[in-house]
Amino acid sequence: MSGSSKRSRVIRRGGWVLLGTALSVVTFAGIAFAGVTASMADSFAPAPAGSGGQVRPAARAVPEDRITVAVAVSNQGSVATDVLAPYQVFAESERFFVYTVAAERRVSPLSGGAHLLPDHTLAEVADGALPEPDVVIVPAVTDPADAKESRLRQWIVERHRKGARVLGVCAGSELLAASGLLDGRDATSFWSNIGSLKRDYPRVHWQRGRRYVEDGRVTTTAGVTSGTVGALRTVEELAGKDEAARIGKGLSYPGWTPDGPTAIPVHHLAVGDLPYALNAAFPWLRPTVGIGLVDGVDEIDAAAAFEGYGGVSFAARTVVLGAHAAVTTRHGLVLVTEAADGDSRGVERFVVPGVADSAAVGEPLRAWARRNRLAVELPDGGRRAGEFGFDPVLRDLAEHGDRRTALVTAKFSEYPSSHLALTGAAWPWRSTLLAASAVVVSVGAGLVPTVTRRAVRRRRAA
């Protein structure tokens, strides 16, 4: 065989190898993409059937003698804790009146399978039907730069122009950056987003390792639970240090004091964070957790369940259930739920957050659990004095799932975890084995061109 023939054969063989490798990579990426898509669809699920026309309780009137706080939510989807935690912080004080506002007054998804009915519309404020808010809370939304959010971005800018303070929570800073409000300002955001934010919004002076950053009347916070601290700081500025200290003591966010430092650990992606990707990309066969809500539940307790079981951890599919089609939280938020009057919806565990005594669960939820042969589990039944609402949920997540997922959930919520004593498996083996299976399938797909080529050559030789 001539040298040129050998080279040609080597080149062809190399081409087949490259094709097989490409097929392997594309197959694995396709499986992972399908998994992430399914996880996000579960996290920001469509509104419960029939809720569009049935759930329309009247919004509370906005008093004129209190500091007003508007929590701006997206009709497309917002991060639950970014909305609920600051809402509770301000609502704990009689000095403030808090309401939610969106482009349209329709049931809107929150992360973790929850749904919210906004109190008012953007137009009601813009047209003067409501007083101008003194503070605007901006949570992370599903697509902050999308044209669908243009009305929300413009509304926020206009409120700031008219004198409102703006508090951007977590990746809510991207919505503010997309509006131009952060140009030339110091700001922070969720730790894993800052690199891309620096590339996309170079006019903003992005800072790492800060629980919150203040620049004039605009404050931005680090990830998810950091909105609690940012809201406490705003309470201190508007209602005084004593009021902030009183609220903060009741909420018990780890390590927080009115005079405490704003510096926090600078997080980076690490090998130990792999469960976050595994749980999101390989959701198949994961358990379904029913989250039962009772009227009067604390907003942060509800948020902890939404994020801990589904929205941040991706450890489970979540179904939010209530005695009726809507539940009213302790401070007046309307959360839309699946009514607990049907079958189990595949629920394998049924947890009721924010309740320490089973008598407070209520007969409709207990009856639903009995019909579906499920125990009513109360993570807050093991809550200790001086604990924040995320602590019992993270312990429960570790015990019934694995410790690594619980720690990663805390990290991606930017929540302190060194004080947590966790029990349970060390690693999420379900998603890990699914990832390994996907690798095997992908390698098999990559071998198809080579196997086919050899079969054709044997047939020709015969």
CSV table of C-alpha atoms in Angstrom, one decimal:
chain,number,residue,atom,x,y,z
A,1,MET,CA,0.0,0.0,0.0
A,2,SER,CA,1.4,3.4,-1.0
A,3,GLY,CA,2.1,6.1,1.5
A,4,SER,CA,-0.6,8.3,0.1
A,5,SER,CA,-3.2,5.5,0.5
A,6,LYS,CA,-2.2,5.0,4.2
A,7,ARG,CA,-2.5,8.8,4.9
A,8,SER,CA,-5.9,8.8,3.2
A,9,ARG,CA,-7.0,5.9,5.3
A,10,VAL,CA,-5.8,7.5,8.5
A,11,ILE,CA,-7.6,10.7,7.6
A,12,ARG,CA,-10.8,8.9,6.9
A,13,ARG,CA,-10.5,6.9,10.2
A,14,GLY,CA,-9.9,10.2,12.0
A,15,GLY,CA,-13.0,11.7,10.4
A,16,TRP,CA,-15.1,8.8,11.7
A,17,VAL,CA,-13.7,9.2,15.2
A,18,LEU,CA,-14.4,12.9,15.2
A,19,LEU,CA,-18.0,12.2,14.0
A,20,GLY,CA,-18.5,9.7,16.7
A,21,THR,CA,-17.1,12.0,19.4
A,22,ALA,CA,-19.4,14.8,18.1
A,23,LEU,CA,-22.4,12.5,18.2
A,24,SER,CA,-21.5,11.5,21.8
A,25,VAL,CA,-21.2,15.1,22.9
A,26,VAL,CA,-24.4,16.1,21.2
A,27,THR,CA,-26.3,13.2,22.6
A,28,PHE,CA,-25.2,13.9,26.2
A,29,ALA,CA,-25.9,17.6,25.8
A,30,GLY,CA,-29.3,16.9,24.4
A,31,ILE,CA,-30.2,14.6,27.3
A,32,ALA,CA,-29.0,17.2,29.8
A,33,PHE,CA,-30.8,20.0,28.0
A,34,ALA,CA,-34.1,18.0,28.1
A,35,GLY,CA,-33.6,17.5,31.8
A,36,VAL,CA,-32.9,21.1,32.6
A,37,THR,CA,-36.0,22.1,30.5
A,38,ALA,CA,-38.1,19.7,32.4
A,39,SER,CA,-36.7,21.0,35.8
A,40,MET,CA,-37.4,24.6,34.9
A,41,ALA,CA,-40.9,23.7,33.6
A,42,ASP,CA,-41.6,22.0,37.0
A,43,SER,CA,-40.2,24.9,39.0
A,44,PHE,CA,-42.2,27.6,37.1
A,45,ALA,CA,-45.3,25.4,36.5
A,46,PRO,CA,-48.5,26.7,34.8
A,47,ALA,CA,-51.2,28.0,37.1
A,48,PRO,CA,-53.5,25.4,38.6
A,49,ALA,CA,-56.4,24.6,36.3
A,50,GLY,CA,-59.3,27.0,36.8
A,51,SER,CA,-57.5,29.5,38.9
A,52,GLY,CA,-57.6,32.2,36.2
A,53,GLY,CA,-61.2,33.0,36.7
A,54,GLN,CA,-61.9,31.8,40.2
A,55,VAL,CA,-59.1,33.3,42.4
A,56,ARG,CA,-59.8,37.1,42.5
A,57,PRO,CA,-60.0,38.3,46.2
A,58,ALA,CA,-60.1,42.0,46.5
A,59,ALA,CA,-56.8,43.7,47.2
A,60,ARG,CA,-56.4,45.6,50.5
A,61,ALA,CA,-56.6,49.3,50.3
A,62,VAL,CA,-53.3,51.2,50.5
A,63,PRO,CA,-53.3,53.5,53.5
A,64,GLU,CA,-51.7,56.9,53.1
A,65,ASP,CA,-50.2,57.2,56.6
A,66,ARG,CA,-47.5,54.5,56.2
A,67,ILE,CA,-44.4,54.0,54.2
A,68,THR,CA,-45.4,52.0,51.1
A,69,VAL,CA,-43.4,49.1,49.7
A,70,ALA,CA,-44.2,47.7,46.3
A,71,VAL,CA,-42.9,44.3,45.5
A,72,ALA,CA,-42.7,44.1,41.7
A,73,VAL,CA,-43.3,40.6,40.3
A,74,SER,CA,-43.2,39.2,36.8
A,75,ASN,CA,-46.2,37.6,35.2
A,76,GLN,CA,-43.8,35.3,33.5
A,77,GLY,CA,-42.1,34.1,36.7
A,78,SER,CA,-40.2,35.3,39.7
A,79,VAL,CA,-37.9,33.7,42.3
A,80,ALA,CA,-40.1,32.9,45.4
A,81,THR,CA,-37.7,33.9,48.2
A,82,ASP,CA,-36.8,37.1,46.4
A,83,VAL,CA,-40.5,38.1,46.6
A,84,LEU,CA,-41.6,36.6,49.9
A,85,ALA,CA,-38.6,37.3,52.2
A,86,PRO,CA,-38.4,41.1,51.7
A,87,TYR,CA,-42.2,41.2,51.8
A,88,GLN,CA,-42.3,39.6,55.3
A,89,VAL,CA,-39.4,41.8,56.5
A,90,PHE,CA,-41.3,45.0,55.8
A,91,ALA,CA,-44.7,43.6,56.7
A,92,GLU,CA,-43.4,42.8,60.2
A,93,SER,CA,-43.4,46.5,60.9
A,94,GLU,CA,-46.5,48.7,61.5
A,95,ARG,CA,-44.5,51.5,59.9
A,96,PHE,CA,-44.8,50.0,56.5
A,97,PHE,CA,-47.6,48.8,54.1
A,98,VAL,CA,-46.5,46.2,51.5
A,99,TYR,CA,-48.2,45.1,48.4
A,100,THR,CA,-47.4,43.2,45.2
A,101,VAL,CA,-47.7,44.6,41.8
A,102,ALA,CA,-47.3,43.2,38.2
A,103,ALA,CA,-48.2,44.2,34.7
A,104,GLU,CA,-51.4,42.3,34.9
A,105,ARG,CA,-53.4,41.1,37.9
A,106,ARG,CA,-53.3,37.4,37.0
A,107,VAL,CA,-51.9,34.3,38.7
A,108,SER,CA,-48.2,34.4,38.2
A,109,PRO,CA,-45.6,31.6,38.9
A,110,LEU,CA,-43.0,31.6,41.5
A,111,SER,CA,-40.0,29.2,41.7
A,112,GLY,CA,-40.6,25.9,43.4
A,113,GLY,CA,-44.1,25.3,41.9
A,114,ALA,CA,-45.8,28.2,43.8
A,115,HIS,CA,-48.2,30.8,42.4
A,116,LEU,CA,-49.0,34.3,43.4
A,117,LEU,CA,-51.9,36.6,42.7
A,118,PRO,CA,-50.5,40.2,42.6
A,119,ASP,CA,-52.4,42.8,44.5
A,120,HIS,CA,-52.3,45.6,41.9
A,121,THR,CA,-51.2,46.4,38.4
A,122,LEU,CA,-48.4,48.7,37.3
A,123,ALA,CA,-50.9,50.9,35.6
A,124,GLU,CA,-52.8,51.6,38.9
A,125,VAL,CA,-49.6,53.1,40.3
A,126,ALA,CA,-48.6,54.9,37.0
A,127,ASP,CA,-52.1,56.4,36.6
A,128,GLY,CA,-52.3,57.7,40.2
A,129,ALA,CA,-55.0,55.2,41.4
A,130,LEU,CA,-52.5,54.2,44.1
A,131,PRO,CA,-50.0,56.3,46.0
A,132,GLU,CA,-46.4,56.3,44.6
A,133,PRO,CA,-44.4,53.7,46.5
A,134,ASP,CA,-41.6,54.8,48.8
A,135,VAL,CA,-39.7,51.5,48.2
A,136,VAL,CA,-39.7,49.2,45.2
A,137,ILE,CA,-38.5,45.6,45.6
A,138,VAL,CA,-37.2,43.9,42.4
A,139,PRO,CA,-36.8,40.1,42.5
A,140,ALA,CA,-35.1,37.9,40.0
A,141,VAL,CA,-37.4,37.1,37.1
A,142,THR,CA,-37.2,34.4,34.5
A,143,ASP,CA,-36.1,36.5,31.5
A,144,PRO,CA,-35.1,40.0,32.7
A,145,ALA,CA,-33.9,41.4,29.3
A,146,ASP,CA,-36.9,40.1,27.3
A,147,ALA,CA,-39.3,42.5,25.6
A,148,LYS,CA,-42.1,41.0,27.7
A,149,GLU,CA,-40.6,42.7,30.7
A,150,SER,CA,-40.2,46.2,29.1
A,151,ARG,CA,-43.3,47.6,30.9
A,152,LEU,CA,-41.9,46.4,34.2
A,153,ARG,CA,-38.4,47.8,33.5
A,154,GLN,CA,-39.9,51.2,32.5
A,155,TRP,CA,-42.2,51.2,35.5
A,156,ILE,CA,-39.3,50.7,37.9
A,157,VAL,CA,-37.2,53.4,36.3
A,158,GLU,CA,-40.1,55.8,36.5
A,159,ARG,CA,-40.7,55.0,40.2
A,160,HIS,CA,-37.1,55.7,40.9
A,161,ARG,CA,-37.3,59.0,39.0
A,162,LYS,CA,-40.2,60.0,41.2
A,163,GLY,CA,-38.2,59.4,44.4
A,164,ALA,CA,-38.6,55.7,45.3
A,165,ARG,CA,-35.8,53.7,46.8
A,166,VAL,CA,-35.1,50.5,44.8
A,167,LEU,CA,-34.0,47.2,46.3
A,168,GLY,CA,-32.8,44.7,43.7
A,169,VAL,CA,-32.7,41.2,45.2
A,170,CYS,CA,-30.3,38.5,43.8
A,171,ALA,CA,-30.5,38.4,40.0
A,172,GLY,CA,-33.1,41.2,40.2
A,173,SER,CA,-30.1,43.3,39.6
A,174,GLU,CA,-30.1,42.1,36.0
A,175,LEU,CA,-33.6,43.5,35.5
A,176,LEU,CA,-32.3,46.8,36.9
A,177,ALA,CA,-29.1,46.6,34.7
A,178,ALA,CA,-31.3,46.0,31.6
A,179,SER,CA,-33.3,49.1,32.4
A,180,GLY,CA,-30.1,51.2,32.6
A,181,LEU,CA,-30.8,52.1,36.2
A,182,LEU,CA,-27.4,50.7,37.3
A,183,ASP,CA,-25.2,52.4,34.8
A,184,GLY,CA,-22.3,54.0,36.6
A,185,ARG,CA,-23.4,52.6,39.9
A,186,ASP,CA,-21.8,50.0,42.3
A,187,ALA,CA,-23.9,46.9,42.5
A,188,THR,CA,-23.8,43.2,43.3
A,189,SER,CA,-25.8,40.1,42.4
A,190,PHE,CA,-26.0,36.3,42.8
A,191,TRP,CA,-22.4,35.1,42.9
A,192,SER,CA,-22.6,32.8,39.9
A,193,ASN,CA,-24.1,35.5,37.7
A,194,ILE,CA,-21.5,38.3,38.2
A,195,GLY,CA,-19.1,37.1,35.5
A,196,SER,CA,-21.8,37.2,32.8
A,197,LEU,CA,-23.2,40.5,34.2
A,198,LYS,CA,-19.7,42.1,33.8
A,199,ARG,CA,-19.7,41.1,30.2
A,200,ASP,CA,-23.3,42.1,29.4
A,201,TYR,CA,-23.4,45.3,31.4
A,202,PRO,CA,-19.9,46.8,31.6
A,203,ARG,CA,-21.1,50.2,32.7
A,204,VAL,CA,-22.1,48.8,36.0
A,205,HIS,CA,-19.4,48.5,38.7
A,206,TRP,CA,-20.1,44.9,39.8
A,207,GLN,CA,-18.8,43.8,43.2
A,208,ARG,CA,-18.3,40.3,44.7
A,209,GLY,CA,-18.3,39.2,48.3
A,210,ARG,CA,-20.9,41.7,49.5
A,211,ARG,CA,-24.3,40.9,51.1
A,212,TYR,CA,-25.6,44.1,49.8
A,213,VAL,CA,-24.3,47.2,48.0
A,214,GLU,CA,-25.8,50.7,48.4
A,215,ASP,CA,-25.4,53.4,45.8
A,216,GLY,CA,-27.7,56.4,46.3
A,217,ARG,CA,-31.3,55.3,46.4
A,218,VAL,CA,-30.5,51.9,44.8
A,219,THR,CA,-29.5,48.9,46.8
A,220,THR,CA,-28.6,45.5,45.3
A,221,THR,CA,-28.1,42.2,47.2
A,222,ALA,CA,-26.3,38.9,46.8
A,223,GLY,CA,-28.3,35.7,46.1
A,224,VAL,CA,-31.8,34.7,47.2
A,225,THR,CA,-31.9,34.9,51.0
A,226,SER,CA,-29.7,38.0,51.0
A,227,GLY,CA,-32.9,39.9,50.2
A,228,THR,CA,-33.8,39.5,53.9
A,229,VAL,CA,-30.6,41.4,54.9
A,230,GLY,CA,-31.1,44.0,52.2
A,231,ALA,CA,-34.7,44.6,53.4
A,232,LEU,CA,-33.6,44.9,57.0
A,233,ARG,CA,-31.0,47.5,56.0
A,234,THR,CA,-33.8,49.5,54.2
A,235,VAL,CA,-36.0,49.2,57.3
A,236,GLU,CA,-33.1,50.6,59.4
A,237,GLU,CA,-32.8,53.6,57.0
A,238,LEU,CA,-36.5,54.4,57.0
A,239,ALA,CA,-37.7,53.4,60.4
A,240,GLY,CA,-34.6,53.3,62.5
A,241,LYS,CA,-32.1,50.8,63.9
A,242,ASP,CA,-34.3,49.7,66.8
A,243,GLU,CA,-37.1,48.7,64.4
A,244,ALA,CA,-34.7,46.8,62.2
A,245,ALA,CA,-33.2,45.1,65.2
A,246,ARG,CA,-36.6,44.0,66.5
A,247,ILE,CA,-37.6,42.5,63.2
A,248,GLY,CA,-34.2,40.9,62.6
A,249,LYS,CA,-34.2,39.3,66.1
A,250,GLY,CA,-37.6,37.7,65.3
A,251,LEU,CA,-36.4,36.3,61.9
A,252,SER,CA,-33.0,35.1,63.2
A,253,TYR,CA,-31.0,35.3,60.0
A,254,PRO,CA,-27.7,33.7,60.9
A,255,GLY,CA,-25.0,36.2,61.9
A,256,TRP,CA,-27.1,39.3,61.2
A,257,THR,CA,-26.8,42.4,63.4
A,258,PRO,CA,-27.7,46.0,62.5
A,259,ASP,CA,-24.0,47.0,62.7
A,260,GLY,CA,-22.7,43.8,61.2
A,261,PRO,CA,-20.3,43.7,58.2
A,262,THR,CA,-21.6,43.4,54.7
A,263,ALA,CA,-18.7,41.2,53.6
A,264,ILE,CA,-19.5,37.6,52.8
A,265,PRO,CA,-17.5,34.7,51.4
A,266,VAL,CA,-16.7,35.0,47.7
A,267,HIS,CA,-18.1,31.9,46.2
A,268,HIS,CA,-16.9,30.1,43.0
A,269,LEU,CA,-18.0,27.0,41.3
A,270,ALA,CA,-16.4,23.9,42.8
A,271,VAL,CA,-16.5,20.1,42.4
A,272,GLY,CA,-18.8,19.9,45.4
A,273,ASP,CA,-21.4,21.9,43.5
A,274,LEU,CA,-21.9,19.1,41.0
A,275,PRO,CA,-25.2,18.0,42.6
A,276,TYR,CA,-26.8,21.3,41.6
A,277,ALA,CA,-26.1,20.4,37.9
A,278,LEU,CA,-26.9,16.7,38.4
A,279,ASN,CA,-30.3,17.4,40.0
A,280,ALA,CA,-31.3,20.0,37.4
A,281,ALA,CA,-30.1,18.1,34.3
A,282,PHE,CA,-31.3,14.6,35.4
A,283,PRO,CA,-34.6,15.0,37.1
A,284,TRP,CA,-36.1,11.6,36.0
A,285,LEU,CA,-37.3,9.3,38.9
A,286,ARG,CA,-36.9,12.1,41.5
A,287,PRO,CA,-39.6,12.1,44.2
A,288,THR,CA,-42.6,14.3,44.2
A,289,VAL,CA,-43.1,16.4,47.3
A,290,GLY,CA,-46.5,17.9,48.2
A,291,ILE,CA,-46.2,21.2,50.0
A,292,GLY,CA,-49.3,21.9,52.0
A,293,LEU,CA,-50.0,25.5,52.8
A,294,VAL,CA,-52.2,26.8,55.6
A,295,ASP,CA,-53.7,30.2,56.0
A,296,GLY,CA,-51.5,32.4,58.0
A,297,VAL,CA,-48.2,30.7,57.1
A,298,ASP,CA,-45.2,32.9,57.4
A,299,GLU,CA,-43.9,34.1,54.0
A,300,ILE,CA,-40.3,33.0,54.6
A,301,ASP,CA,-41.4,29.6,55.9
A,302,ALA,CA,-43.3,29.0,52.7
A,303,ALA,CA,-40.4,30.3,50.5
A,304,ALA,CA,-38.0,27.9,52.3
A,305,ALA,CA,-40.1,25.0,51.3
A,306,PHE,CA,-40.5,26.1,47.7
A,307,GLU,CA,-36.8,26.6,47.2
A,308,GLY,CA,-35.5,23.8,49.4
A,309,TYR,CA,-37.5,21.0,47.8
A,310,GLY,CA,-37.7,22.3,44.3
A,311,GLY,CA,-36.8,25.9,43.2
A,312,VAL,CA,-33.1,25.9,44.2
A,313,SER,CA,-32.3,22.2,45.0
A,314,PHE,CA,-34.1,20.6,42.0
A,315,ALA,CA,-34.2,17.6,44.4
A,316,ALA,CA,-37.9,17.0,43.9
A,317,ARG,CA,-40.9,17.8,41.8
A,318,THR,CA,-43.2,20.0,44.0
A,319,VAL,CA,-47.0,20.2,44.1
A,320,VAL,CA,-48.4,23.1,46.2
A,321,LEU,CA,-51.6,22.2,47.9
A,322,GLY,CA,-54.1,24.2,50.1
A,323,ALA,CA,-57.4,23.6,51.7
A,324,HIS,CA,-58.9,25.9,49.1
A,325,ALA,CA,-57.9,27.4,45.7
A,326,ALA,CA,-56.0,30.2,47.5
A,327,VAL,CA,-54.2,30.6,50.7
A,328,THR,CA,-53.5,33.9,52.5
A,329,THR,CA,-50.2,34.2,54.2
A,330,ARG,CA,-49.7,35.9,57.7
A,331,HIS,CA,-49.3,39.3,56.1
A,332,GLY,CA,-51.8,39.1,53.4
A,333,LEU,CA,-50.2,37.6,50.3
A,334,VAL,CA,-52.5,35.5,48.2
A,335,LEU,CA,-50.8,32.2,47.1
A,336,VAL,CA,-52.8,30.1,44.6
A,337,THR,CA,-52.7,26.4,45.2
A,338,GLU,CA,-54.1,23.1,44.0
A,339,ALA,CA,-57.1,22.4,46.1
A,340,ALA,CA,-56.6,19.3,48.3
A,341,ASP,CA,-59.6,17.5,47.2
A,342,GLY,CA,-58.4,15.2,44.5
A,343,ASP,CA,-55.9,12.3,44.0
A,344,SER,CA,-52.3,12.3,45.1
A,345,ARG,CA,-50.9,13.8,41.9
A,346,GLY,CA,-48.0,11.3,42.4
A,347,VAL,CA,-47.0,12.9,45.7
A,348,GLU,CA,-44.7,10.6,47.7
A,349,ARG,CA,-44.1,12.9,50.7
A,350,PHE,CA,-46.4,15.6,52.1
A,351,VAL,CA,-44.8,18.4,54.1
A,352,VAL,CA,-46.5,21.4,55.7
A,353,PRO,CA,-44.1,24.2,56.3
A,354,GLY,CA,-44.3,26.8,59.1
A,355,VAL,CA,-46.4,24.6,61.3
A,356,ALA,CA,-45.0,23.0,64.5
A,357,ASP,CA,-48.2,21.2,65.7
A,358,SER,CA,-50.3,18.9,63.5
A,359,ALA,CA,-53.5,20.3,65.0
A,360,ALA,CA,-52.8,23.6,63.1
A,361,VAL,CA,-52.7,21.8,59.7
A,362,GLY,CA,-56.5,21.8,59.4
A,363,GLU,CA,-58.8,18.9,58.5
A,364,PRO,CA,-58.9,19.4,54.7
A,365,LEU,CA,-55.2,18.8,54.4
A,366,ARG,CA,-55.2,16.0,56.9
A,367,ALA,CA,-58.1,14.4,55.2
A,368,TRP,CA,-56.3,14.6,51.8
A,369,ALA,CA,-53.2,13.0,53.3
A,370,ARG,CA,-55.3,10.1,54.8
A,371,ARG,CA,-57.1,9.5,51.5
A,372,ASN,CA,-53.7,9.2,49.8
A,373,ARG,CA,-52.1,7.2,52.6
A,374,LEU,CA,-49.5,9.9,53.3
A,375,ALA,CA,-48.1,11.1,56.6
A,376,VAL,CA,-48.3,14.8,57.3
A,377,GLU,CA,-44.7,15.8,57.9
A,378,LEU,CA,-43.8,19.0,59.7
A,379,PRO,CA,-40.2,20.2,59.1
A,380,ASP,CA,-40.8,23.1,61.5
A,381,GLY,CA,-41.8,20.6,64.2
A,382,GLY,CA,-38.0,20.2,64.8
A,383,ARG,CA,-37.3,23.9,64.5
A,384,ARG,CA,-35.1,25.3,67.3
A,385,ALA,CA,-35.4,28.6,69.0
A,386,GLY,CA,-33.5,31.3,67.2
A,387,GLU,CA,-33.5,29.6,63.8
A,388,PHE,CA,-34.3,31.1,60.4
A,389,GLY,CA,-37.0,29.5,58.3
A,390,PHE,CA,-34.6,27.8,56.0
A,391,ASP,CA,-32.9,25.8,58.7
A,392,PRO,CA,-35.5,23.1,59.3
A,393,VAL,CA,-36.1,22.6,55.6
A,394,LEU,CA,-32.4,22.2,54.8
A,395,ARG,CA,-32.1,19.6,57.6
A,396,ASP,CA,-35.2,17.8,56.3
A,397,LEU,CA,-33.8,17.9,52.7
A,398,ALA,CA,-30.5,16.3,53.9
A,399,GLU,CA,-32.3,13.7,56.0
A,400,HIS,CA,-34.6,12.5,53.2
A,401,GLY,CA,-32.3,13.3,50.3
A,402,ASP,CA,-28.6,13.9,50.9
A,403,ARG,CA,-26.3,16.2,52.8
A,404,ARG,CA,-24.4,17.5,49.7
A,405,THR,CA,-27.6,18.7,48.0
A,406,ALA,CA,-28.6,20.5,51.2
A,407,LEU,CA,-25.3,22.3,51.4
A,408,VAL,CA,-25.3,23.2,47.7
A,409,THR,CA,-28.9,24.5,48.1
A,410,ALA,CA,-27.6,26.8,50.9
A,411,LYS,CA,-24.7,27.9,48.8
A,412,PHE,CA,-26.9,28.7,45.8
A,413,SER,CA,-29.3,30.5,48.1
A,414,GLU,CA,-26.3,32.4,49.5
A,415,TYR,CA,-27.3,31.2,52.9
A,416,PRO,CA,-24.8,30.6,55.8
A,417,SER,CA,-24.6,26.8,56.5
A,418,SER,CA,-21.7,26.3,58.9
A,419,HIS,CA,-24.1,26.1,61.8
A,420,LEU,CA,-26.2,23.3,60.3
A,421,ALA,CA,-25.9,19.8,61.7
A,422,LEU,CA,-27.1,17.6,58.9
A,423,THR,CA,-27.8,13.9,58.7
A,424,GLY,CA,-28.5,11.7,55.7
A,425,ALA,CA,-26.8,10.2,52.7
A,426,ALA,CA,-23.6,11.9,51.6
A,427,TRP,CA,-24.4,12.3,47.9
A,428,PRO,CA,-27.4,12.4,45.4
A,429,TRP,CA,-26.9,8.9,43.9
A,430,ARG,CA,-30.1,8.9,41.9
A,431,SER,CA,-29.1,11.8,39.6
A,432,THR,CA,-25.5,10.6,39.6
A,433,LEU,CA,-26.5,7.1,38.3
A,434,LEU,CA,-28.8,8.8,35.7
A,435,ALA,CA,-25.8,10.9,34.6
A,436,ALA,CA,-23.7,7.8,34.3
A,437,SER,CA,-26.4,6.1,32.2
A,438,ALA,CA,-26.5,9.1,30.0
A,439,VAL,CA,-22.8,8.9,29.4
A,440,VAL,CA,-23.2,5.2,28.5
A,441,VAL,CA,-26.0,6.0,26.0
A,442,SER,CA,-24.0,8.9,24.6
A,443,VAL,CA,-20.9,6.8,24.1
A,444,GLY,CA,-23.1,4.2,22.4
A,445,ALA,CA,-24.5,6.8,20.1
A,446,GLY,CA,-20.9,7.9,19.3
A,447,LEU,CA,-20.0,4.3,18.3
A,448,VAL,CA,-22.8,4.1,15.7
A,449,PRO,CA,-20.8,5.6,12.8
A,450,THR,CA,-17.8,3.3,13.4
A,451,VAL,CA,-20.0,0.2,13.8
A,452,THR,CA,-21.9,1.1,10.7
A,453,ARG,CA,-18.8,1.7,8.7
A,454,ARG,CA,-17.3,-1.6,9.7
A,455,ALA,CA,-20.5,-3.5,8.8
A,456,VAL,CA,-20.6,-1.9,5.4
A,457,ARG,CA,-17.0,-2.8,4.8
A,458,ARG,CA,-17.6,-6.5,5.8
A,459,ARG,CA,-20.6,-6.6,3.5
A,460,ARG,CA,-18.6,-5.3,0.6
A,461,ALA,CA,-15.8,-7.7,1.3
A,462,ALA,CA,-18.2,-10.6,1.3
